[in-house]
PDB file of C-alpha atoms in Angstrom:
ATOM      1  CA  UNK A   1      -2.077 -11.056  16.680  1.00  0.00           C
ATOM      2  CA  UNK A   2      -5.343 -10.320  18.547  1.00  0.00           C
ATOM      3  CA  UNK A   3      -3.769  -8.015  21.162  1.00  0.00           C
ATOM      4  CA  UNK A   4      -1.324  -6.054  19.039  1.00  0.00           C
ATOM      5  CA  UNK A   5      -2.707  -6.322  15.522  1.00  0.00           C
ATOM      6  CA  UNK A   6      -6.414  -6.890  16.082  1.00  0.00           C
ATOM      7  CA  UNK A   7      -6.292  -9.934  13.800  1.00  0.00           C
ATOM      8  CA  UNK A   8      -7.450 -13.536  14.080  1.00  0.00           C
ATOM      9  CA  UNK A   9      -4.775 -15.526  15.986  1.00  0.00           C
ATOM     10  CA  UNK A  10      -4.757 -18.414  13.510  1.00  0.00           C
ATOM     11  CA  UNK A  11      -6.012 -16.742  10.350  1.00  0.00           C
ATOM     12  CA  UNK A  12      -2.678 -16.644   8.557  1.00  0.00           C
ATOM     13  CA  UNK A  13      -1.922 -20.279   9.397  1.00  0.00           C
ATOM     14  CA  UNK A  14      -5.274 -21.581   8.131  1.00  0.00           C
ATOM     15  CA  UNK A  15      -4.949 -19.587   4.917  1.00  0.00           C
ATOM     16  CA  UNK A  16      -1.722 -21.415   4.045  1.00  0.00           C
ATOM     17  CA  UNK A  17      -3.103 -24.957   4.478  1.00  0.00           C
ATOM     18  CA  UNK A  18      -3.681 -25.374   0.700  1.00  0.00           C
ATOM     19  CA  UNK A  19       0.067 -25.011   0.155  1.00  0.00           C
ATOM     20  CA  UNK A  20       0.593 -28.001   2.455  1.00  0.00           C
ATOM     21  CA  UNK A  21      -2.262 -30.277   1.376  1.00  0.00           C
ATOM     22  CA  UNK A  22      -2.535 -29.474  -2.344  1.00  0.00           C
ATOM     23  CA  UNK A  23       0.017 -26.886  -3.521  1.00  0.00           C
ATOM     24  CA  UNK A  24      -1.095 -27.082  -7.153  1.00  0.00           C
ATOM     25  CA  UNK A  25      -4.557 -25.815  -6.184  1.00  0.00           C
ATOM     26  CA  UNK A  26      -3.201 -22.671  -4.514  1.00  0.00           C
ATOM     27  CA  UNK A  27      -1.860 -19.460  -6.041  1.00  0.00           C
ATOM     28  CA  UNK A  28       1.748 -19.673  -7.191  1.00  0.00           C
ATOM     29  CA  UNK A  29       3.977 -19.505  -4.087  1.00  0.00           C
ATOM     30  CA  UNK A  30       5.234 -15.987  -4.821  1.00  0.00           C
ATOM     31  CA  UNK A  31       1.614 -14.808  -4.421  1.00  0.00           C
ATOM     32  CA  UNK A  32       1.082 -16.560  -1.083  1.00  0.00           C
ATOM     33  CA  UNK A  33       0.796 -13.188   0.667  1.00  0.00           C
ATOM     34  CA  UNK A  34      -2.573 -12.650  -1.007  1.00  0.00           C
ATOM     35  CA  UNK A  35      -3.912 -15.543   1.078  1.00  0.00           C
ATOM     36  CA  UNK A  36      -3.514 -13.711   4.381  1.00  0.00           C
ATOM     37  CA  UNK A  37      -2.497 -10.071   3.877  1.00  0.00           C
ATOM     38  CA  UNK A  38      -4.844  -7.520   5.438  1.00  0.00           C
ATOM     39  CA  UNK A  39      -4.489  -4.104   7.008  1.00  0.00           C
ATOM     40  CA  UNK A  40      -4.907  -3.834  10.752  1.00  0.00           C
ATOM     41  CA  UNK A  41      -6.770  -0.927  12.276  1.00  0.00           C
ATOM     42  CA  UNK A  42      -4.588  -0.704  15.392  1.00  0.00           C
ATOM     43  CA  UNK A  43      -1.647   0.841  13.548  1.00  0.00           C
ATOM     44  CA  UNK A  44      -3.808   3.296  11.643  1.00  0.00           C
ATOM     45  CA  UNK A  45      -5.661   4.428  14.762  1.00  0.00           C
ATOM     46  CA  UNK A  46      -2.330   5.281  16.404  1.00  0.00           C
ATOM     47  CA  UNK A  47      -1.023   6.978  13.269  1.00  0.00           C
ATOM     48  CA  UNK A  48      -4.201   9.039  12.912  1.00  0.00           C
ATOM     49  CA  UNK A  49      -4.075  10.100  16.559  1.00  0.00           C
ATOM     50  CA  UNK A  50      -0.442  11.207  16.338  1.00  0.00           C
ATOM     51  CA  UNK A  51      -1.150  13.071  13.106  1.00  0.00           C
ATOM     52  CA  UNK A  52      -4.096  14.873  14.703  1.00  0.00           C
ATOM     53  CA  UNK A  53      -1.811  15.916  17.562  1.00  0.00           C
ATOM     54  CA  UNK A  54       0.559  17.567  15.089  1.00  0.00           C
ATOM     55  CA  UNK A  55       3.215  14.855  15.194  1.00  0.00           C
ATOM     56  CA  UNK A  56       4.474  13.997  11.722  1.00  0.00           C
ATOM     57  CA  UNK A  57       5.290  10.285  11.737  1.00  0.00           C
ATOM     58  CA  UNK A  58       6.514   8.572   8.581  1.00  0.00           C
ATOM     59  CA  UNK A  59       4.596   5.432   7.716  1.00  0.00           C
ATOM     60  CA  UNK A  60       6.771   2.564   6.497  1.00  0.00           C
ATOM     61  CA  UNK A  61       6.259  -1.100   5.672  1.00  0.00           C
ATOM     62  CA  UNK A  62       8.407  -4.146   6.327  1.00  0.00           C
ATOM     63  CA  UNK A  63       8.199  -7.903   6.080  1.00  0.00           C
ATOM     64  CA  UNK A  64       8.572 -10.089   9.168  1.00  0.00           C
ATOM     65  CA  UNK A  65      10.854 -12.527   7.375  1.00  0.00           C
ATOM     66  CA  UNK A  66      12.169 -15.442   9.459  1.00  0.00           C
ATOM     67  CA  UNK A  67      12.551 -18.349   7.009  1.00  0.00           C
ATOM     68  CA  UNK A  68      11.666 -20.772   9.797  1.00  0.00           C
ATOM     69  CA  UNK A  69       8.661 -22.682   8.415  1.00  0.00           C
ATOM     70  CA  UNK A  70       9.344 -26.302   7.459  1.00  0.00           C
ATOM     71  CA  UNK A  71      10.136 -26.570   3.739  1.00  0.00           C
ATOM     72  CA  UNK A  72       7.287 -27.886   1.602  1.00  0.00           C
ATOM     73  CA  UNK A  73       8.992 -30.047  -1.039  1.00  0.00           C
ATOM     74  CA  UNK A  74       5.969 -30.181  -3.326  1.00  0.00           C
ATOM     75  CA  UNK A  75       5.919 -26.423  -4.024  1.00  0.00           C
ATOM     76  CA  UNK A  76       6.155 -25.831  -7.751  1.00  0.00           C
ATOM     77  CA  UNK A  77       9.331 -23.749  -7.483  1.00  0.00           C
ATOM     78  CA  UNK A  78      11.117 -26.030  -4.976  1.00  0.00           C
ATOM     79  CA  UNK A  79      11.752 -23.116  -2.612  1.00  0.00           C
ATOM     80  CA  UNK A  80      10.672 -22.617   0.969  1.00  0.00           C
ATOM     81  CA  UNK A  81       7.273 -20.963   1.216  1.00  0.00           C
ATOM     82  CA  UNK A  82       8.728 -18.414   3.656  1.00  0.00           C
ATOM     83  CA  UNK A  83      12.156 -18.049   2.029  1.00  0.00           C
ATOM     84  CA  UNK A  84      13.788 -14.650   2.375  1.00  0.00           C
ATOM     85  CA  UNK A  85      14.046 -14.315  -1.417  1.00  0.00           C
ATOM     86  CA  UNK A  86      10.278 -14.653  -1.701  1.00  0.00           C
ATOM     87  CA  UNK A  87       9.022 -12.843   1.390  1.00  0.00           C
ATOM     88  CA  UNK A  88      11.261  -9.780   1.250  1.00  0.00           C
ATOM     89  CA  UNK A  89       9.894  -8.916  -2.196  1.00  0.00           C
ATOM     90  CA  UNK A  90       6.252  -8.716  -1.080  1.00  0.00           C
ATOM     91  CA  UNK A  91       6.374  -5.099   0.130  1.00  0.00           C
ATOM     92  CA  UNK A  92       8.536  -2.043  -0.459  1.00  0.00           C
ATOM     93  CA  UNK A  93       8.923   1.616   0.448  1.00  0.00           C
ATOM     94  CA  UNK A  94       9.122   4.171  -2.378  1.00  0.00           C
ATOM     95  CA  UNK A  95      10.711   7.548  -1.577  1.00  0.00           C
ATOM     96  CA  UNK A  96      11.266  10.748  -3.541  1.00  0.00           C
ATOM     97  CA  UNK A  97      14.921  11.536  -2.888  1.00  0.00           C
ATOM     98  CA  UNK A  98      16.874  14.698  -3.620  1.00  0.00           C
ATOM     99  CA  UNK A  99      19.923  12.602  -4.470  1.00  0.00           C
ATOM    100  CA  UNK A 100      20.632   8.874  -4.543  1.00  0.00           C
ATOM    101  CA  UNK A 101      22.824   8.700  -1.452  1.00  0.00           C
ATOM    102  CA  UNK A 102      22.412   7.343   2.055  1.00  0.00           C
ATOM    103  CA  UNK A 103      21.875  10.874   3.359  1.00  0.00           C
ATOM    104  CA  UNK A 104      19.369  11.589   0.596  1.00  0.00           C
ATOM    105  CA  UNK A 105      17.344   8.516   1.513  1.00  0.00           C
ATOM    106  CA  UNK A 106      17.473   9.306   5.232  1.00  0.00           C
ATOM    107  CA  UNK A 107      16.223  12.834   4.581  1.00  0.00           C
ATOM    108  CA  UNK A 108      13.322  11.558   2.458  1.00  0.00           C
ATOM    109  CA  UNK A 109      12.316   8.972   5.065  1.00  0.00           C
ATOM    110  CA  UNK A 110      12.447  11.544   7.865  1.00  0.00           C
ATOM    111  CA  UNK A 111      10.261  13.906   5.842  1.00  0.00           C
ATOM    112  CA  UNK A 112       7.759  11.171   4.921  1.00  0.00           C
ATOM    113  CA  UNK A 113       8.257  11.920   1.251  1.00  0.00           C
ATOM    114  CA  UNK A 114       6.951   8.655  -0.168  1.00  0.00           C
ATOM    115  CA  UNK A 115       4.577   5.723   0.047  1.00  0.00           C
ATOM    116  CA  UNK A 116       4.433   2.010   0.736  1.00  0.00           C
ATOM    117  CA  UNK A 117       3.686  -0.546  -1.970  1.00  0.00           C
ATOM    118  CA  UNK A 118       2.322  -4.085  -1.971  1.00  0.00           C
ATOM    119  CA  UNK A 119       4.859  -5.249  -4.548  1.00  0.00           C
ATOM    120  CA  UNK A 120       3.483  -8.791  -4.660  1.00  0.00           C
ATOM    121  CA  UNK A 121       0.617  -7.375  -6.735  1.00  0.00           C
ATOM    122  CA  UNK A 122       2.950  -5.561  -9.127  1.00  0.00           C
ATOM    123  CA  UNK A 123       5.253  -2.536  -9.215  1.00  0.00           C
ATOM    124  CA  UNK A 124       3.487   0.781  -9.857  1.00  0.00           C
ATOM    125  CA  UNK A 125       4.541   3.319 -12.470  1.00  0.00           C
ATOM    126  CA  UNK A 126       3.466   6.958 -12.540  1.00  0.00           C
ATOM    127  CA  UNK A 127       2.422   7.274  -8.899  1.00  0.00           C
ATOM    128  CA  UNK A 128       2.507  10.755  -7.363  1.00  0.00           C
ATOM    129  CA  UNK A 129       0.700  12.710  -4.654  1.00  0.00           C
ATOM    130  CA  UNK A 130       0.834  16.488  -4.344  1.00  0.00           C
ATOM    131  CA  UNK A 131      -1.230  19.656  -4.046  1.00  0.00           C
ATOM    132  CA  UNK A 132      -1.236  22.875  -6.042  1.00  0.00           C
ATOM    133  CA  UNK A 133      -1.889  25.571  -3.440  1.00  0.00           C
ATOM    134  CA  UNK A 134      -1.994  28.900  -5.206  1.00  0.00           C
ATOM    135  CA  UNK A 135       1.416  29.270  -6.840  1.00  0.00           C
ATOM    136  CA  UNK A 136       3.048  26.697  -4.544  1.00  0.00           C
ATOM    137  CA  UNK A 137       3.355  22.929  -4.910  1.00  0.00           C
ATOM    138  CA  UNK A 138       3.026  20.899  -1.701  1.00  0.00           C
ATOM    139  CA  UNK A 139       4.387  17.396  -2.137  1.00  0.00           C
ATOM    140  CA  UNK A 140       3.861  14.291  -0.058  1.00  0.00           C
ATOM    141  CA  UNK A 141       5.550  14.771   3.309  1.00  0.00           C
ATOM    142  CA  UNK A 142       5.596  18.555   2.885  1.00  0.00           C
ATOM    143  CA  UNK A 143       3.769  21.263   4.802  1.00  0.00           C
ATOM    144  CA  UNK A 144       2.311  24.215   2.918  1.00  0.00           C
ATOM    145  CA  UNK A 145      -0.217  26.994   3.204  1.00  0.00           C
ATOM    146  CA  UNK A 146      -3.818  26.167   2.342  1.00  0.00           C
ATOM    147  CA  UNK A 147      -5.138  28.709  -0.167  1.00  0.00           C
ATOM    148  CA  UNK A 148      -8.963  28.944  -0.049  1.00  0.00           C
ATOM    149  CA  UNK A 149     -10.466  28.454  -3.477  1.00  0.00           C
ATOM    150  CA  UNK A 150      -7.102  27.687  -5.061  1.00  0.00           C
ATOM    151  CA  UNK A 151      -5.910  24.391  -3.578  1.00  0.00           C
ATOM    152  CA  UNK A 152      -6.203  21.214  -5.633  1.00  0.00           C
ATOM    153  CA  UNK A 153      -4.864  17.806  -4.618  1.00  0.00           C
ATOM    154  CA  UNK A 154      -3.685  15.460  -7.362  1.00  0.00           C
ATOM    155  CA  UNK A 155      -3.145  11.699  -7.545  1.00  0.00           C
ATOM    156  CA  UNK A 156      -2.304  10.455 -11.062  1.00  0.00           C
ATOM    157  CA  UNK A 157      -3.570   6.977 -11.898  1.00  0.00           C
ATOM    158  CA  UNK A 158      -0.662   4.543 -11.440  1.00  0.00           C
ATOM    159  CA  UNK A 159      -0.205   1.663 -13.843  1.00  0.00           C
ATOM    160  CA  UNK A 160       1.598  -1.657 -13.633  1.00  0.00           C
ATOM    161  CA  UNK A 161       5.260  -1.761 -14.599  1.00  0.00           C
ATOM    162  CA  UNK A 162       5.711  -3.519 -17.965  1.00  0.00           C
ATOM    163  CA  UNK A 163       7.658  -6.304 -16.233  1.00  0.00           C
ATOM    164  CA  UNK A 164       4.804  -7.039 -13.810  1.00  0.00           C
ATOM    165  CA  UNK A 165       2.649 -10.083 -14.689  1.00  0.00           C
ATOM    166  CA  UNK A 166      -0.309  -8.933 -16.781  1.00  0.00           C
ATOM    167  CA  UNK A 167      -1.644 -12.118 -18.341  1.00  0.00           C
ATOM    168  CA  UNK A 168      -5.195 -11.724 -17.019  1.00  0.00           C
ATOM    169  CA  UNK A 169      -7.849  -9.037 -17.529  1.00  0.00           C
ATOM    170  CA  UNK A 170      -7.048  -5.460 -16.587  1.00  0.00           C
ATOM    171  CA  UNK A 171      -7.089  -4.710 -12.850  1.00  0.00           C
ATOM    172  CA  UNK A 172      -9.589  -2.313 -11.318  1.00  0.00           C
ATOM    173  CA  UNK A 173      -7.760   0.528  -9.579  1.00  0.00           C
ATOM    174  CA  UNK A 174      -9.469   2.825  -7.070  1.00  0.00           C
ATOM    175  CA  UNK A 175      -7.844   5.947  -5.617  1.00  0.00           C
ATOM    176  CA  UNK A 176      -9.165   7.256  -2.298  1.00  0.00           C
ATOM    177  CA  UNK A 177      -8.269  10.588  -0.710  1.00  0.00           C
ATOM    178  CA  UNK A 178      -8.580  10.767   3.074  1.00  0.00           C
ATOM    179  CA  UNK A 179      -8.239  13.564   5.626  1.00  0.00           C
ATOM    180  CA  UNK A 180      -7.447  13.168   9.319  1.00  0.00           C
ATOM    181  CA  UNK A 181     -10.122  14.758  11.503  1.00  0.00           C
ATOM    182  CA  UNK A 182      -9.913  16.019  15.096  1.00  0.00           C
ATOM    183  CA  UNK A 183      -9.800  13.125  17.519  1.00  0.00           C
ATOM    184  CA  UNK A 184      -7.910  10.926  15.068  1.00  0.00           C
ATOM    185  CA  UNK A 185     -10.909  10.038  12.943  1.00  0.00           C
ATOM    186  CA  UNK A 186     -10.521   9.811   9.162  1.00  0.00           C
ATOM    187  CA  UNK A 187     -12.821  11.236   6.511  1.00  0.00           C
ATOM    188  CA  UNK A 188     -13.024   9.908   2.958  1.00  0.00           C
ATOM    189  CA  UNK A 189     -13.066  13.022   0.785  1.00  0.00           C
ATOM    190  CA  UNK A 190     -13.432  11.443  -2.646  1.00  0.00           C
ATOM    191  CA  UNK A 191     -12.600   8.358  -4.665  1.00  0.00           C
ATOM    192  CA  UNK A 192     -11.880   7.739  -8.320  1.00  0.00           C
ATOM    193  CA  UNK A 193     -12.113   4.411 -10.178  1.00  0.00           C
ATOM    194  CA  UNK A 194      -9.703   3.745 -13.055  1.00  0.00           C
ATOM    195  CA  UNK A 195      -9.057   7.472 -13.450  1.00  0.00           C
ATOM    196  CA  UNK A 196      -6.753  10.132 -11.968  1.00  0.00           C
ATOM    197  CA  UNK A 197      -8.004  11.949  -8.893  1.00  0.00           C
ATOM    198  CA  UNK A 198      -8.099  15.757  -8.754  1.00  0.00           C
ATOM    199  CA  UNK A 199      -9.790  17.280  -5.723  1.00  0.00           C
ATOM    200  CA  UNK A 200     -10.477  20.930  -4.934  1.00  0.00           C
ATOM    201  CA  UNK A 201      -9.808  21.044  -1.196  1.00  0.00           C
ATOM    202  CA  UNK A 202     -12.133  23.249   0.818  1.00  0.00           C
ATOM    203  CA  UNK A 203     -10.392  22.959   4.195  1.00  0.00           C
ATOM    204  CA  UNK A 204      -6.880  22.669   5.563  1.00  0.00           C
ATOM    205  CA  UNK A 205      -5.701  19.396   7.074  1.00  0.00           C
ATOM    206  CA  UNK A 206      -3.489  16.333   6.804  1.00  0.00           C
ATOM    207  CA  UNK A 207      -4.346  14.400   3.642  1.00  0.00           C
ATOM    208  CA  UNK A 208      -3.204  11.008   2.405  1.00  0.00           C
ATOM    209  CA  UNK A 209      -3.990   8.856  -0.615  1.00  0.00           C
ATOM    210  CA  UNK A 210      -4.736   5.153  -0.841  1.00  0.00           C
ATOM    211  CA  UNK A 211      -4.720   3.124  -4.037  1.00  0.00           C
ATOM    212  CA  UNK A 212      -6.651  -0.140  -3.927  1.00  0.00           C
ATOM    213  CA  UNK A 213      -6.614  -2.748  -6.658  1.00  0.00           C
ATOM    214  CA  UNK A 214      -8.637  -5.769  -7.726  1.00  0.00           C
ATOM    215  CA  UNK A 215      -5.761  -7.882  -9.144  1.00  0.00           C
ATOM    216  CA  UNK A 216      -7.555  -9.337 -12.151  1.00  0.00           C
ATOM    217  CA  UNK A 217      -4.240  -9.317 -14.025  1.00  0.00           C
ATOM    218  CA  UNK A 218      -3.005 -12.141 -11.769  1.00  0.00           C
ATOM    219  CA  UNK A 219      -5.945 -14.465 -12.505  1.00  0.00           C
ATOM    220  CA  UNK A 220      -3.879 -17.136 -14.341  1.00  0.00           C
ATOM    221  CA  UNK A 221      -1.649 -17.491 -11.275  1.00  0.00           C
ATOM    222  CA  UNK A 222      -4.305 -17.721  -8.541  1.00  0.00           C
ATOM    223  CA  UNK A 223      -4.949 -21.457  -8.510  1.00  0.00           C
ATOM    224  CA  UNK A 224      -8.245 -23.264  -8.971  1.00  0.00           C
ATOM    225  CA  UNK A 225     -10.338 -20.636  -7.154  1.00  0.00           C
ATOM    226  CA  UNK A 226      -9.106 -17.225  -8.349  1.00  0.00           C
ATOM    227  CA  UNK A 227     -12.323 -15.518  -7.234  1.00  0.00           C
ATOM    228  CA  UNK A 228     -11.159 -15.918  -3.615  1.00  0.00           C
ATOM    229  CA  UNK A 229      -8.423 -13.379  -4.315  1.00  0.00           C
ATOM    230  CA  UNK A 230     -10.120 -11.055  -6.796  1.00  0.00           C
ATOM    231  CA  UNK A 231     -11.241  -8.449  -4.293  1.00  0.00           C
ATOM    232  CA  UNK A 232      -9.952  -5.007  -3.369  1.00  0.00           C
ATOM    233  CA  UNK A 233      -6.462  -5.150  -1.907  1.00  0.00           C
ATOM    234  CA  UNK A 234      -4.369  -2.176  -0.736  1.00  0.00           C
ATOM    235  CA  UNK A 235      -1.691  -1.503  -3.343  1.00  0.00           C
ATOM    236  CA  UNK A 236      -0.252   1.924  -2.445  1.00  0.00           C
ATOM    237  CA  UNK A 237      -0.602   3.893   0.812  1.00  0.00           C
ATOM    238  CA  UNK A 238       1.006   7.331   0.913  1.00  0.00           C
ATOM    239  CA  UNK A 239       2.291   9.411   3.755  1.00  0.00           C
ATOM    240  CA  UNK A 240       0.519  12.690   4.474  1.00  0.00           C
ATOM    241  CA  UNK A 241       0.806  16.097   2.941  1.00  0.00           C
ATOM    242  CA  UNK A 242      -0.078  18.900   5.322  1.00  0.00           C
ATOM    243  CA  UNK A 243      -2.084  21.995   4.393  1.00  0.00           C
ATOM    244  CA  UNK A 244      -2.231  24.641   7.106  1.00  0.00           C
TER     245      UNK A 244
END
């Protein structure tokens, strides 16, 4: 973890101790990922560098699911904490496909036409990321011509799917638009809280959107200390759209 991910070597283990010592005090087991999930800068530094060099790499997410932790019989749902059923549902990849076939999915993944989602927080509805550049529309994963004075980037405000748990207060949702700079640095162009984002771009570049959420809606399921988990968490991270 320290060498490859830049993370504390034992952080994830310590964060799961409540599930062993006092499971009823911890968030419901399906939300265990909130105890240890965090982004690591190593991956993003490499992605930014490749993007700056003109290499279009699709960002994807996956779960390192092994189902090899000893079962904890006192869990409220009587399942393994690291069971495949539970862990594989924590994250997902959403793609805009031309047709619902294997080839259609492969083409969308290759083009980077989509985003990753932290599904454990809830499934998003209404997410999109595109630019109006003059008369053209440049979607996520696409490359288009930057039109000075006539290029606007849009990120509608996503909402929770009706089937997602929503028994607590409304979540706070923040959209951030970032641009990759020379040298692989990243610049935050603008952010919008609980509102759609529309940004008049003044320069060409590789842009991506991030949607962060304070999961207030999960409060009833976060154990005896919900405040430990009511902080900004990455919900949706898009691939780039390229304006040249």
